[in-house]
């Protein structure tokens, strides 16, 4: 269940996005229970390489990652932003526990349902793991970091979740993160790298149409939670990749001229035929952009971990 204030933020964000030109909606609202389920389906798609290559890095380089974290030294909090199903993290957790590393796992996720599944799964799988789950927008939970504990923090930001920010917003995010952590803490980030643009585009335009459903589900969510009357059949999903910007973007296109009303906002919105709603950016990086971004936000890149094909990098940053 959503609290009243979260509901207001959703309504307010929808109002802002659908009143803007061009129209947009925020991809952070994709993850209601159905959206989280659809994302689990996306991760199994043959076209969606991201999850598999990151999993490969975690399973083949666990010992190297453990060593780079200096996880054997002292107590720490292993904080995961946007934890999702924790599949990759469980590889680390397993390895860390076997080495008797002393840590508390702190998964943070916007989806209460995903957090509940994750906590139950980890509690069953790792009987002596200490877990402190937190539900919320990770931008907002950053503010609580300073008061959290005296322990060292290792912050995981996996799955190319950073891609949803776009470059400028990612830069701001890392600066805010830098302001709430200390020397000796670490940041471990998953970046999807620029590659054959066809490979990238296919990942966001799968043959089975699961990504389309994932986008259209936000219309269904607005119908249910905000009393909107979107007809999902009158919108279609469109994905693009811009190789200079390194940006994959997705849109819902209004298939005809139509007016939609949203009861909770007491508003109607007009869509011209084939007018787009910008739904999501999935930014792809290069190593030099990653390097620059780390420096510009007060970090240095201490180690990069790649998959075999160099499709993806997990980059370890230390504050400077
Ligand atoms: C969860 C943000 C990493 O951008 O690749 C997958 C979400 N969107 N297919 C991504 C997503 C469409 C995904 N992230």
PDB file of C-alpha atoms and ligand atoms in Angstrom, residues 27 30-31 39 42-43 45 48 50-51 138 158-165 192 203-206 210-212 214-215 237 248 250 280-284 312, ligand 1:
ATOM      1  CA  UNK A  27      10.064   5.739 -15.013  1.00  0.00           C
ATOM      2  CA  UNK A  30       6.955   1.717 -13.372  1.00  0.00           C
ATOM      3  CA  UNK A  31       7.477  -0.405 -10.280  1.00  0.00           C
ATOM      4  CA  UNK A  39      10.684  -6.229 -14.897  1.00  0.00           C
ATOM      5  CA  UNK A  42      12.384  -8.433 -18.865  1.00  0.00           C
ATOM      6  CA  UNK A  43      15.475  -9.709 -17.055  1.00  0.00           C
ATOM      7  CA  UNK A  45      14.442 -11.941 -22.128  1.00  0.00           C
ATOM      8  CA  UNK A  48      18.004  -7.990 -22.299  1.00  0.00           C
ATOM      9  CA  UNK A  50      22.292  -6.357 -18.894  1.00  0.00           C
ATOM     10  CA  UNK A  51      21.287  -8.664 -16.055  1.00  0.00           C
ATOM     11  CA  UNK A 138      16.722   6.264  -2.797  1.00  0.00           C
ATOM     12  CA  UNK A 158      23.675  -2.140  -9.528  1.00  0.00           C
ATOM     13  CA  UNK A 159      21.730  -3.179 -12.584  1.00  0.00           C
ATOM     14  CA  UNK A 160      22.478   0.002 -14.543  1.00  0.00           C
ATOM     15  CA  UNK A 161      19.833   1.739 -12.422  1.00  0.00           C
ATOM     16  CA  UNK A 162      21.982   4.866 -12.726  1.00  0.00           C
ATOM     17  CA  UNK A 163      21.039   4.875 -16.434  1.00  0.00           C
ATOM     18  CA  UNK A 164      17.555   6.132 -15.586  1.00  0.00           C
ATOM     19  CA  UNK A 165      18.994   9.434 -14.390  1.00  0.00           C
ATOM     20  CA  UNK A 192      25.983  -0.370 -19.140  1.00  0.00           C
ATOM     21  CA  UNK A 203      17.228  -4.757 -25.366  1.00  0.00           C
ATOM     22  CA  UNK A 204      14.515  -2.070 -25.162  1.00  0.00           C
ATOM     23  CA  UNK A 205      12.384  -3.323 -28.049  1.00  0.00           C
ATOM     24  CA  UNK A 206      12.042  -7.049 -27.410  1.00  0.00           C
ATOM     25  CA  UNK A 210       7.316  -7.379 -22.618  1.00  0.00           C
ATOM     26  CA  UNK A 211       9.028  -3.971 -22.567  1.00  0.00           C
ATOM     27  CA  UNK A 212       5.962  -2.501 -24.278  1.00  0.00           C
ATOM     28  CA  UNK A 214       6.102  -2.681 -18.900  1.00  0.00           C
ATOM     29  CA  UNK A 215       5.639   0.861 -20.245  1.00  0.00           C
ATOM     30  CA  UNK A 237       5.533   1.673 -27.222  1.00  0.00           C
ATOM     31  CA  UNK A 248      18.229   4.697 -25.113  1.00  0.00           C
ATOM     32  CA  UNK A 250      11.322   4.913 -24.672  1.00  0.00           C
ATOM     33  CA  UNK A 280      12.369   6.485 -19.770  1.00  0.00           C
ATOM     34  CA  UNK A 281      16.024   7.134 -20.458  1.00  0.00           C
ATOM     35  CA  UNK A 282      18.583   4.329 -20.119  1.00  0.00           C
ATOM     36  CA  UNK A 283      21.932   6.075 -20.439  1.00  0.00           C
ATOM     37  CA  UNK A 284      24.901   4.087 -21.798  1.00  0.00           C
ATOM     38  CA  UNK A 312      29.197  -3.718 -18.953  1.00  0.00           C
TER      39      UNK A 312
HETATM   40  C1  LIG B   1      16.144  -1.146 -14.217  1.00  0.00           C
HETATM   41  C2  LIG B   1      16.632   1.007 -15.064  1.00  0.00           C
HETATM   42  C3  LIG B   1      18.206  -0.756 -15.337  1.00  0.00           C
HETATM   43  O1  LIG B   1      16.931   0.950 -17.997  1.00  0.00           O
HETATM   44  O2  LIG B   1      17.639  -1.033 -18.500  1.00  0.00           O
HETATM   45  C4  LIG B   1      14.382  -2.337 -18.677  1.00  0.00           C
HETATM   46  C5  LIG B   1      14.720  -0.649 -16.764  1.00  0.00           C
HETATM   47  N1  LIG B   1      13.426  -0.438 -18.875  1.00  0.00           N
HETATM   48  N2  LIG B   1      13.703  -2.316 -19.844  1.00  0.00           N
HETATM   49  C6  LIG B   1      16.970  -0.272 -17.806  1.00  0.00           C
HETATM   50  C7  LIG B   1      14.194  -1.140 -18.077  1.00  0.00           C
HETATM   51  C8  LIG B   1      13.121  -1.171 -19.951  1.00  0.00           C
HETATM   52  C9  LIG B   1      16.201  -0.868 -16.626  1.00  0.00           C
HETATM   53  N3  LIG B   1      16.770  -0.435 -15.323  1.00  0.00           N
END
